Structure formats: structure tokens, C-alpha cells
PDB file of N, CA and C in Angstrom:
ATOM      1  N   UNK A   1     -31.930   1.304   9.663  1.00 54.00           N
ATOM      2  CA  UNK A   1     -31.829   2.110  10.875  1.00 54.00           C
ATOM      3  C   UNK A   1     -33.214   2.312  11.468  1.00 54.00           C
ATOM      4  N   UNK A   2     -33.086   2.100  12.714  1.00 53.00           N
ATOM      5  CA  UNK A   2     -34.782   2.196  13.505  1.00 53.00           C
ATOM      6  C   UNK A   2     -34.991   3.551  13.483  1.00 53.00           C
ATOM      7  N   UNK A   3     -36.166   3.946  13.148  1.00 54.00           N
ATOM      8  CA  UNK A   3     -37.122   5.300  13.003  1.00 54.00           C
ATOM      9  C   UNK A   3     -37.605   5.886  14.099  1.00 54.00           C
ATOM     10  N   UNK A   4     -38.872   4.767  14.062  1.00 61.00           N
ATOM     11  CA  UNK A   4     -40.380   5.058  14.535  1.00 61.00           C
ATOM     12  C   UNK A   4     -40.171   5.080  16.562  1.00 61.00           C
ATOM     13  N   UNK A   5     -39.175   4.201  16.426  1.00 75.00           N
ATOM     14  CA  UNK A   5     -39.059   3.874  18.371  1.00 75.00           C
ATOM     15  C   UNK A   5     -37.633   3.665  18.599  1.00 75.00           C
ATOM     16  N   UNK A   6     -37.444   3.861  19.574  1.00 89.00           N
ATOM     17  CA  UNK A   6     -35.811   3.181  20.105  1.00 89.00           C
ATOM     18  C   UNK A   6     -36.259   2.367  21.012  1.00 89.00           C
ATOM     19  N   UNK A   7     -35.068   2.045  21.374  1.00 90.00           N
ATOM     20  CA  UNK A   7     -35.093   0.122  22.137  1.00 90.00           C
ATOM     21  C   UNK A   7     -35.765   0.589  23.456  1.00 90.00           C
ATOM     22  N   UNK A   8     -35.906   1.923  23.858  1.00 92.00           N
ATOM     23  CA  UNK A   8     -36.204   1.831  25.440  1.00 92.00           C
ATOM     24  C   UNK A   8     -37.716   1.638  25.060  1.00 92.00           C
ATOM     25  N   UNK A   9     -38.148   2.418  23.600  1.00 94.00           N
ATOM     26  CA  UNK A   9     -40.004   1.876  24.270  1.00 94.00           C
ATOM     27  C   UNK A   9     -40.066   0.390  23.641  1.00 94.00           C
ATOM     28  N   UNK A  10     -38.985   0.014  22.725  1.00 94.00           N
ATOM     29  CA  UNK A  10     -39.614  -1.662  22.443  1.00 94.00           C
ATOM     30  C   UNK A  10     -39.504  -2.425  23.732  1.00 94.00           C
ATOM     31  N   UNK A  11     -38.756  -2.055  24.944  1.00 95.00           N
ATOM     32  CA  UNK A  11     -38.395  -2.682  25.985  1.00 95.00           C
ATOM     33  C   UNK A  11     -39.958  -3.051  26.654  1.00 95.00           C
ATOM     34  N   UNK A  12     -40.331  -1.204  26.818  1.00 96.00           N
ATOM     35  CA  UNK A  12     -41.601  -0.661  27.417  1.00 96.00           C
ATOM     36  C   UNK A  12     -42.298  -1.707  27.187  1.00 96.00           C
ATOM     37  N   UNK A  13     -42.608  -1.595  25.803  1.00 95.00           N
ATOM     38  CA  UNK A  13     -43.906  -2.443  24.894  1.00 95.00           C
ATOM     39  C   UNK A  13     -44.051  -4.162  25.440  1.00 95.00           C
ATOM     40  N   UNK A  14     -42.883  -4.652  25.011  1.00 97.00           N
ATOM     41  CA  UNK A  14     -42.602  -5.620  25.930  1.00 97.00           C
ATOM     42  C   UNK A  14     -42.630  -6.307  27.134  1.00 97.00           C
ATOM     43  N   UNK A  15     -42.278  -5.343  27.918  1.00 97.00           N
ATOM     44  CA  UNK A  15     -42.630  -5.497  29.366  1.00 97.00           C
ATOM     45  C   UNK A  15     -44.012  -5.451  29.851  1.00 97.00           C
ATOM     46  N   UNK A  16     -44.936  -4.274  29.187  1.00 97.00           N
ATOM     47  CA  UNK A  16     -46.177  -4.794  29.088  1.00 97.00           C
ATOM     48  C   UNK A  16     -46.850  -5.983  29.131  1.00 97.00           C
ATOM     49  N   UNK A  17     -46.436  -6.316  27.802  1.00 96.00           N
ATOM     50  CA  UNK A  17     -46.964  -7.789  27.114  1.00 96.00           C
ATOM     51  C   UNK A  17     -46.787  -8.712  27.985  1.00 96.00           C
ATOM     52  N   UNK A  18     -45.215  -8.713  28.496  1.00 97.00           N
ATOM     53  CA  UNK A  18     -45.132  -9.527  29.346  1.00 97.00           C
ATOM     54  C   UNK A  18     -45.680  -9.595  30.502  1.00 97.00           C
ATOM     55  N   UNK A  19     -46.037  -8.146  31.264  1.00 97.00           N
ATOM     56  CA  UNK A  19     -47.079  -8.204  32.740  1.00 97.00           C
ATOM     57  C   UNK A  19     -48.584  -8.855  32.514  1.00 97.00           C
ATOM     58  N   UNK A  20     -48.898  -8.133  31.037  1.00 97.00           N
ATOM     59  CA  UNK A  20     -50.299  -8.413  30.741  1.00 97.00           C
ATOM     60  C   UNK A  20     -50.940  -9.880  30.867  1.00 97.00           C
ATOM     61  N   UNK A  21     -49.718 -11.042  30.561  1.00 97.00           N
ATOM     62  CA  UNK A  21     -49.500 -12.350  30.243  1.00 97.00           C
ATOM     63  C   UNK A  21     -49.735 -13.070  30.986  1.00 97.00           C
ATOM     64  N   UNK A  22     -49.080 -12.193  32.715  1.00 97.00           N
ATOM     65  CA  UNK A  22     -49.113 -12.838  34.167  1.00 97.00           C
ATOM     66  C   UNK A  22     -47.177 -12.830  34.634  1.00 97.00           C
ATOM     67  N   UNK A  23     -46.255 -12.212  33.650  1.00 97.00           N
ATOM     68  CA  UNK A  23     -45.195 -12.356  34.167  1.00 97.00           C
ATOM     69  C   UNK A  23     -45.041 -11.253  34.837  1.00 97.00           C
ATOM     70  N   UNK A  24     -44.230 -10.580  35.635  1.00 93.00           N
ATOM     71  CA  UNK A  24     -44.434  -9.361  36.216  1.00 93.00           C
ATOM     72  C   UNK A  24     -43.136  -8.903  36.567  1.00 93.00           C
ATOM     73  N   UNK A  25     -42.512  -9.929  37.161  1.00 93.00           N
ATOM     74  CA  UNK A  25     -41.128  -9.202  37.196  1.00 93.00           C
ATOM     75  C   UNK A  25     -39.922  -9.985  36.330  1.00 93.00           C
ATOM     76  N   UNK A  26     -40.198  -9.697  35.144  1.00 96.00           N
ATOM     77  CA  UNK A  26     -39.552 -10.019  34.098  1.00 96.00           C
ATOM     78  C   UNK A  26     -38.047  -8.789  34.145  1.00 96.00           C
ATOM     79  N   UNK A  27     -36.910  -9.688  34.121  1.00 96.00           N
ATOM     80  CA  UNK A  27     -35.731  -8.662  33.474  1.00 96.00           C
ATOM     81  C   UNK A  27     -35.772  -8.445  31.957  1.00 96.00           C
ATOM     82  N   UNK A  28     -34.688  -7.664  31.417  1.00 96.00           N
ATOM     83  CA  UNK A  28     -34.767  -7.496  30.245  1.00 96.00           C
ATOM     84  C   UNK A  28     -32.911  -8.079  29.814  1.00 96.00           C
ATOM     85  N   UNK A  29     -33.458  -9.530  29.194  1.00 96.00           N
ATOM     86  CA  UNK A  29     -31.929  -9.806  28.664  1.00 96.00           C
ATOM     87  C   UNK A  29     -31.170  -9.945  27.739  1.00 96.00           C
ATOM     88  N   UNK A  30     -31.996  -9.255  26.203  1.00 96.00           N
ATOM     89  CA  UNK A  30     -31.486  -8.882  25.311  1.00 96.00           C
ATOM     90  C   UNK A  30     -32.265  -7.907  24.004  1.00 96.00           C
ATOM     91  N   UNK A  31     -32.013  -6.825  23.872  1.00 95.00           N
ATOM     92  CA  UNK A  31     -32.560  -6.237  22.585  1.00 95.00           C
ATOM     93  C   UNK A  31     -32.085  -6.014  21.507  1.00 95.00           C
ATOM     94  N   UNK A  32     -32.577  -6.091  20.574  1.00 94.00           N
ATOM     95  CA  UNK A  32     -31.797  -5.496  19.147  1.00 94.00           C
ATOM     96  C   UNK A  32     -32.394  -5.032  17.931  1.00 94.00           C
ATOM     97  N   UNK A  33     -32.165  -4.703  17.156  1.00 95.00           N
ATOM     98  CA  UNK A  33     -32.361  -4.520  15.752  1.00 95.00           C
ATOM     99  C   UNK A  33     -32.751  -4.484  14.879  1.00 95.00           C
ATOM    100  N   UNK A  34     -33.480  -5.724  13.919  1.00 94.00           N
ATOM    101  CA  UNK A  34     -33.179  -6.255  12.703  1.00 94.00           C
ATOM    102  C   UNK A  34     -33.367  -5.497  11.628  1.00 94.00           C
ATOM    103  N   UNK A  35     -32.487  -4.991  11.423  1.00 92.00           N
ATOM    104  CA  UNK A  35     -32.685  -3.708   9.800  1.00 92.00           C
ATOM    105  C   UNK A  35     -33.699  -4.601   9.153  1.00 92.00           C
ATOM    106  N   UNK A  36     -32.954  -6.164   8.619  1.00 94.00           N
ATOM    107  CA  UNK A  36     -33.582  -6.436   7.116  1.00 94.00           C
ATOM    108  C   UNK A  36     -35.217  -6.625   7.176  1.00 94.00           C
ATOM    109  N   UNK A  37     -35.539  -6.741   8.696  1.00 94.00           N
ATOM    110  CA  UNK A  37     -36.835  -7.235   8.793  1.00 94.00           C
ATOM    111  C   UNK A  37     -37.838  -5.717   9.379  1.00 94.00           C
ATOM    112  N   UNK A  38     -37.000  -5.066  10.095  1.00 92.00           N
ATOM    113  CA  UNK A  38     -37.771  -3.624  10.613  1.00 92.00           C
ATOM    114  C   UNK A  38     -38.742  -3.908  11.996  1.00 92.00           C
ATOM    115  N   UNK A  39     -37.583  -4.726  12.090  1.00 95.00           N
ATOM    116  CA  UNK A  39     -38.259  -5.174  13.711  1.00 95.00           C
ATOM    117  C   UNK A  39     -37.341  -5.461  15.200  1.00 95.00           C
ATOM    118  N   UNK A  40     -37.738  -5.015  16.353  1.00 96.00           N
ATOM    119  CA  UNK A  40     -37.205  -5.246  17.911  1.00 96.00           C
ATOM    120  C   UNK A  40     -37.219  -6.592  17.894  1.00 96.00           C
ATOM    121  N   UNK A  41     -36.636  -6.659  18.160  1.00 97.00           N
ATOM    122  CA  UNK A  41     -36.618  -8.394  19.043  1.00 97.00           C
ATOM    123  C   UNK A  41     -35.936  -7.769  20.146  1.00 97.00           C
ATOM    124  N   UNK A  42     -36.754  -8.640  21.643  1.00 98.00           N
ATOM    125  CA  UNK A  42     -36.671  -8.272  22.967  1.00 98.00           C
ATOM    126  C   UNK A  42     -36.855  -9.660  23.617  1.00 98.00           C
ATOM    127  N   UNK A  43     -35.804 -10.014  24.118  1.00 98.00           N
ATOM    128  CA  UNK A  43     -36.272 -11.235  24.980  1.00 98.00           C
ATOM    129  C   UNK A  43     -35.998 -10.929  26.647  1.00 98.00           C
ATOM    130  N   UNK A  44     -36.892 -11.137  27.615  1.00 98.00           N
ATOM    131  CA  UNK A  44     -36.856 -11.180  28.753  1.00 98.00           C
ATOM    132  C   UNK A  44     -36.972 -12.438  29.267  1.00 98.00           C
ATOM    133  N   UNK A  45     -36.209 -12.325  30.893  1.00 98.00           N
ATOM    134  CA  UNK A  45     -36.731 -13.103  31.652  1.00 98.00           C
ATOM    135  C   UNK A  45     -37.018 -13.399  32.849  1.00 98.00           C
ATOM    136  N   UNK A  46     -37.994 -14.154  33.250  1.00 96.00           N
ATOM    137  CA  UNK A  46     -38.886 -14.220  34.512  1.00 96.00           C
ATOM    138  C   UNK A  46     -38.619 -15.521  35.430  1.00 96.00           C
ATOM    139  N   UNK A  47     -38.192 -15.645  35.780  1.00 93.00           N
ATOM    140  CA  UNK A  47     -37.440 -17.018  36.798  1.00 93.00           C
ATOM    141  C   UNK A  47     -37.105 -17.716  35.719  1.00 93.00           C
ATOM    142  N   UNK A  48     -37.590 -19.043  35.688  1.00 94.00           N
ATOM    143  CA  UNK A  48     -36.696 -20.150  34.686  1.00 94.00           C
ATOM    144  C   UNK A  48     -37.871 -19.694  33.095  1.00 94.00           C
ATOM    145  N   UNK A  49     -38.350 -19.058  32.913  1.00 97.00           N
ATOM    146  CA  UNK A  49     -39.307 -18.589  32.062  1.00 97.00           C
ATOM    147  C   UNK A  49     -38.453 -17.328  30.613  1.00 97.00           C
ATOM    148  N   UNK A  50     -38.396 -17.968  29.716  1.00 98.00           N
ATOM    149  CA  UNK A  50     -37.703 -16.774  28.735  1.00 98.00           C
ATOM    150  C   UNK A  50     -38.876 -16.493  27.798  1.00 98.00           C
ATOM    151  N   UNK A  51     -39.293 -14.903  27.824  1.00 98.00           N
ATOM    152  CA  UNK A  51     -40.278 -14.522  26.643  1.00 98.00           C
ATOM    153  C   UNK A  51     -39.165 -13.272  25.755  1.00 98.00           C
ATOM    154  N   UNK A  52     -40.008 -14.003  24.326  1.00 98.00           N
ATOM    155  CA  UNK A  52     -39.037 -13.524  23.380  1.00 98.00           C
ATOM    156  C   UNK A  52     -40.514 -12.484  22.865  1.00 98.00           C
ATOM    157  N   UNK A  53     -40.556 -11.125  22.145  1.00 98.00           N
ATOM    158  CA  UNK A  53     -41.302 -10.417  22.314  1.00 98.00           C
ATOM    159  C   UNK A  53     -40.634  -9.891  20.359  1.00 98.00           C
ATOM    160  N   UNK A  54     -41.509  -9.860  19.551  1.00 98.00           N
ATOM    161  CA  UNK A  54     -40.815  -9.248  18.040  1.00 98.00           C
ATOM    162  C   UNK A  54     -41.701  -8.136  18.321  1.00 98.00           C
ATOM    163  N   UNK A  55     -41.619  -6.987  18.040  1.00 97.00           N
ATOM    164  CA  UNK A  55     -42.388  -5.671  17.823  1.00 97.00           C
ATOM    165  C   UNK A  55     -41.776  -4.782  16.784  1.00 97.00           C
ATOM    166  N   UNK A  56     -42.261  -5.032  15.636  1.00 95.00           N
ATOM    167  CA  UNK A  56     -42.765  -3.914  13.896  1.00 95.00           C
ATOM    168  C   UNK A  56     -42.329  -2.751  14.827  1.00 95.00           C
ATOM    169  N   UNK A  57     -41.328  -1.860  13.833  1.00 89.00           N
ATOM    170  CA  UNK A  57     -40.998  -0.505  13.843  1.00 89.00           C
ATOM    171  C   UNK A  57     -42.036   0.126  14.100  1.00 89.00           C
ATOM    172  N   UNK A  58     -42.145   0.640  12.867  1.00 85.00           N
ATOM    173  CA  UNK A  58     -43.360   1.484  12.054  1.00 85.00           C
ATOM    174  C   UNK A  58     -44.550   1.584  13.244  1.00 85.00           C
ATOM    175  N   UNK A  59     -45.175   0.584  13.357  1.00 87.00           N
ATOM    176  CA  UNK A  59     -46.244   0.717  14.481  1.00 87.00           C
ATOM    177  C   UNK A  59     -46.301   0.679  15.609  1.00 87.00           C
ATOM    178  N   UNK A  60     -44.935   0.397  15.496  1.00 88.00           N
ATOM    179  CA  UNK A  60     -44.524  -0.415  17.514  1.00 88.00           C
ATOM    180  C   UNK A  60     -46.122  -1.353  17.634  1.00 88.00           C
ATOM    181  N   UNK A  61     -46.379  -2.766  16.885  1.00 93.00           N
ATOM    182  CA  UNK A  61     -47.187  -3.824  17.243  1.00 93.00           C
ATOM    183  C   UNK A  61     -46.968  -4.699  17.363  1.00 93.00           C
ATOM    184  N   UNK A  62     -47.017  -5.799  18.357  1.00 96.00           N
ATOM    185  CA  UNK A  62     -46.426  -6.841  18.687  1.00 96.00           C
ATOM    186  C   UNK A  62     -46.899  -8.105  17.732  1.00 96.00           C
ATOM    187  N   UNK A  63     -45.653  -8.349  17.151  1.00 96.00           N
ATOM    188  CA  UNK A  63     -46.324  -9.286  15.951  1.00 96.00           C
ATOM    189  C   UNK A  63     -45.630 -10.987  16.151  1.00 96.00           C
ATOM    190  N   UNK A  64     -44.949 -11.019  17.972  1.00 96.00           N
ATOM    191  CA  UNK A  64     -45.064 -12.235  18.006  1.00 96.00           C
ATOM    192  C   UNK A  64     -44.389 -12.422  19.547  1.00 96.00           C
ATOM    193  N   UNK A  65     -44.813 -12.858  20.303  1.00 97.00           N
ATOM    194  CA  UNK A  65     -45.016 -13.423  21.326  1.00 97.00           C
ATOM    195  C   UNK A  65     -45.109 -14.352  22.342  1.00 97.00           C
ATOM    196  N   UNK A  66     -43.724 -14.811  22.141  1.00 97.00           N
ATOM    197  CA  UNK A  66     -43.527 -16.602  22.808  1.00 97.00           C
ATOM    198  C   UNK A  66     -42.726 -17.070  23.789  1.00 97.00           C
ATOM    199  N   UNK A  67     -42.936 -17.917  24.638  1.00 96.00           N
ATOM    200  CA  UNK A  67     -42.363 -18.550  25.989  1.00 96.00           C
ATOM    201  C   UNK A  67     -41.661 -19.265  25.827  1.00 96.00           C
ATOM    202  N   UNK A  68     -40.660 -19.846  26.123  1.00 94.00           N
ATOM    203  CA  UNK A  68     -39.745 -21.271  26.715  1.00 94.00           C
ATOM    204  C   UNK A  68     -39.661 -21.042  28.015  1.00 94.00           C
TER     205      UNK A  68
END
């Protein structure tokens, strides 16, 4: 069970990352969960552009960060 954040600031956190990157008007098209791992997964997307965003409970830190 998530603790430290709920999905609206992993969204936050995310959306950041993603402006910071150069995307800016990124939607948000899926969040979730992962008990076993203790981590958000957030994937957005920005025209034909999908960023997938993992962000750690505990610290809310983005521990991975990738495009298709």
C-alpha cells in the first residue's frame, strides 16, 4: 500500500520531469502502483511522444525516465 505520496503528486513529479525535458503539454495516460516494487509508474503523453516516468515511494525520486 502507497505511504509516502498518492498518485496526484507522482503525477505532479512527473509532469515536471516531463516539462523539465522540453515536453510541456504532456497528458497523463496511465498511473499505478506497484506494491512489490514500492514504486509509481506514470506514463504520459505528448503528441506521438510516450514518457514513462518510475518514481520510489519513500522519496518520491525519479529512478527512471524514458521516451518512445
Amino acid at each position: 500500500m502507497a505511504t509516502e505520496m498518492d498518485m496526484r503528486e507522482a503525477v505532479r513529479i512527473a509532469r515536471a520531469m516531463a516539462e523539465e525535458a522540453g515536453y510541456t503539454d504532456s497528458t497523463t495516460s496511465d498511473v499505478h502502483y506497484d506494491e512489490d516494487d514500492g514504486v509509481y509508474e506514470v506514463e504520459l503523453e505528448n503528441d506521438d511522444t510516450v514518457i514513462k516516468v518510475t518514481i520510489e515511494d519513500e522519496f518520491g525520486k525519479v529512478i527512471e525516465f524514458t521516451t518512445d
